[in-house]
Amino acid sequence: MATTEEIRAGLAELVNEVTGIPADDVQLDKSFVADLDVDSLSMVEVVVAAEEKFGVSIPDSEVKNLKTVGDAVSFIESAGA
Amino acid sequence: MTVTSKGHASALSGGVPTRHSRISGVGGYRPKRVVPNSEIVDRIDSSDEWIRERSGIIERRIAGEGEGIIEMSSWAAEPALEMAGISGDQLDAVILATVTWPYQTPAAAPLLAEHFGSKGAAFDISAACAGFCHGIALARDAIKGGTSTYALVIGVERLSDITDTDDRGTAFIFADGAGAAIVGPSEADDIGPVVWGSDGGNYDLIRQKEDWMELVTSDSPGIPHLVMDGNPVFRWAVFTMAKVAQETLEKSGITADDLDVFLPHQANLRIVDALARATHLPERVQVADDIIHNGNTSAASIPLALHAMLADGRAKSGDKALMIAFGAGLSYAAQVVTVP
C-alpha cells in the first residue's frame, strides 16, 4: 500500500506531465483550479493518468469533488491504491 | 442440393469480382462569413483567450443566405469530382452525412444527385460527427462488393442553425461547412477496413436538447439546440478513441510508424492534441488542426481538414492517413486511407 506522500508525489508527476506545472508546487493544500490553474480538461487527463498509475477507478461524478490535491490523494487512498 | 465451388462463385454475385477501392477526389466548401471569437464572447460572458485555451478556436465560418445544405454540398463536390476525373452523371451512389438538413424526409442526397445528373442510390446518414467516416465505410464496401463504381460521400452541416448562442459550453465550438470525397475502384486496397461502434449508454452526453414533438406543442416553439456534457465527452473522445485508433491501425496491418497524416474529427484542439499524444504518433506525422480557423463542423470536419492539408502540402498523394470520427450517439468510425 502506497503512503500518502508516495501518492502525492506520483500525482504531482502526472500533473507536471499534463500541464507543465512544477511537481514541487503540487502540495496537499493546493487547489487544482485556484492555485495550480489546472482547467477541467487537463483535470480529466490527470484523472485518467492517475487511474492507470494507481490502478483505481475515478468516475466523472467524483472528479468535481476533487477540489484540492489532498482531496485527490485521499480519494486514491480510499479507492485502494 | 449439392453446392459446388462453381455454384458459390456465381451465386447472386452477378459475375462482379471482389475489387478494391480508393478515395480519388476531395473537396471542401467553407462559408464566406468569418466569425472571430470577439463576436461571440459577450453573450457567453467569456473572452477570446478563454476560448482559445479551451478549444484552440480563433475563428469559425458561419453559413448565410444561399449557403444551404445542398448548395454547400455541391460546391464541395465539384472540386472532388474534378480531382477524381469523373463527371457527376457517373455517380451511382450519393451518401450524405448531416444532422442539419431541415427535412425529416425526404433526404437531402437525392436532390444533390439530381443536381449532378445522377440517378444513383442517394440517401442521408445520421451519425453526427462520425457521419463522414461511416459514409466512407459504406462506399468502400459498396465498391468492393460490386454494387457501386463511383460514390460521392458528403459531410455537411449548418450547426449554427441549432447552436444555442447563449450556452457557454457550446456557443463557441460549432460551425458550418461541407466536405466531399469521391470513392471509386482501385487496383490496390486504398481504404482499410472500418473500425466502428457505438455506446448508447451515453446517449445523453451530446444531444439535441428538446424532442421536436415536445417543442412544437410547447408554449414557446422554436428550433431545438445541441447540448453537450464536455468533461465525459473529453474522456471518451481521447482515451476510448485512442484505443480505437490503435485497433484501426492493427486492422489495416500497419503501425503508427507507417502513418503520414492523422485526421481526427475536429471536435476541439485539446481533444485533437491529447488524442494524438495518447495514440503515440511519431512526431513527423502531420496532425490536422483545421478547427483553429473553422470551428467544429461535425460531419464536415474530416474532409475539410484533408482538403486544407492537401492544399497547403502537409498531406501528399500516396500518404497514409488515419481518419477517426466520433460524436453523438455516442458513435464512432475510423479507417486508414491512402491520400489521393
Short mmCIF file of N, CA and C in Angstrom, two decimals, chain A residues 39-42 44-45 47 51 58 60, chain B residues 54 231-232 234-235 239 268 270 274 277:
data_model
loop_
_atom_site.label_atom_id
_atom_site.label_comp_id
_atom_site.label_asym_id
_atom_site.label_seq_id
_atom_site.Cartn_x
_atom_site.Cartn_y
_atom_site.Cartn_z
N ASP A 39 -7.13 23.41 -15.64
CA ASP A 39 -8.52 23.55 -16.07
C ASP A 39 -9.20 22.18 -16.17
N SER A 40 -10.53 22.19 -16.44
CA SER A 40 -11.31 20.94 -16.31
C SER A 40 -10.84 19.86 -17.29
N LEU A 41 -10.41 20.28 -18.48
CA LEU A 41 -9.99 19.26 -19.46
C LEU A 41 -8.64 18.64 -19.06
N SER A 42 -7.73 19.49 -18.56
CA SER A 42 -6.45 18.94 -18.07
C SER A 42 -6.71 18.01 -16.89
N VAL A 44 -9.25 16.09 -16.46
CA VAL A 44 -9.66 14.79 -16.99
C VAL A 44 -8.43 13.97 -17.38
N GLU A 45 -7.45 14.62 -18.01
CA GLU A 45 -6.23 13.90 -18.40
C GLU A 45 -5.46 13.41 -17.18
N VAL A 47 -6.74 12.74 -14.24
CA VAL A 47 -7.54 11.68 -13.62
C VAL A 47 -7.33 10.34 -14.33
N GLU A 51 -5.71 7.01 -12.79
CA GLU A 51 -6.39 5.70 -12.77
C GLU A 51 -5.42 4.59 -13.19
N ILE A 58 -11.79 6.38 -11.05
CA ILE A 58 -12.27 7.68 -10.56
C ILE A 58 -13.38 8.14 -11.50
N ASP A 60 -16.48 10.11 -13.42
CA ASP A 60 -16.68 11.54 -13.73
C ASP A 60 -17.45 12.25 -12.63
N ARG B 54 -9.43 26.80 -24.19
CA ARG B 54 -10.29 25.63 -24.03
C ARG B 54 -10.51 24.84 -25.31
N ASN B 231 -16.87 17.30 -20.08
CA ASN B 231 -15.79 16.51 -19.50
C ASN B 231 -15.86 15.01 -19.80
N PRO B 232 -17.04 14.37 -19.62
CA PRO B 232 -17.10 12.95 -20.00
C PRO B 232 -16.87 12.73 -21.49
N PHE B 234 -14.90 14.53 -23.34
CA PHE B 234 -13.44 14.65 -23.50
C PHE B 234 -12.75 13.33 -23.15
N ARG B 235 -13.17 12.73 -22.03
CA ARG B 235 -12.55 11.47 -21.59
C ARG B 235 -12.74 10.38 -22.65
N PHE B 239 -9.51 8.99 -24.66
CA PHE B 239 -8.93 7.73 -24.19
C PHE B 239 -9.58 6.50 -24.82
N ASN B 268 -12.30 19.69 -31.00
CA ASN B 268 -11.73 20.65 -30.06
C ASN B 268 -10.23 20.41 -30.15
N ARG B 270 -7.95 20.69 -28.06
CA ARG B 270 -7.45 19.97 -26.87
C ARG B 270 -7.66 18.46 -27.04
N ALA B 274 -4.58 15.83 -27.36
CA ALA B 274 -4.50 14.76 -26.36
C ALA B 274 -4.65 13.38 -27.03
N ARG B 277 -1.41 12.48 -28.66
CA ARG B 277 -0.44 12.01 -27.64
C ARG B 277 -0.77 10.59 -27.19
#
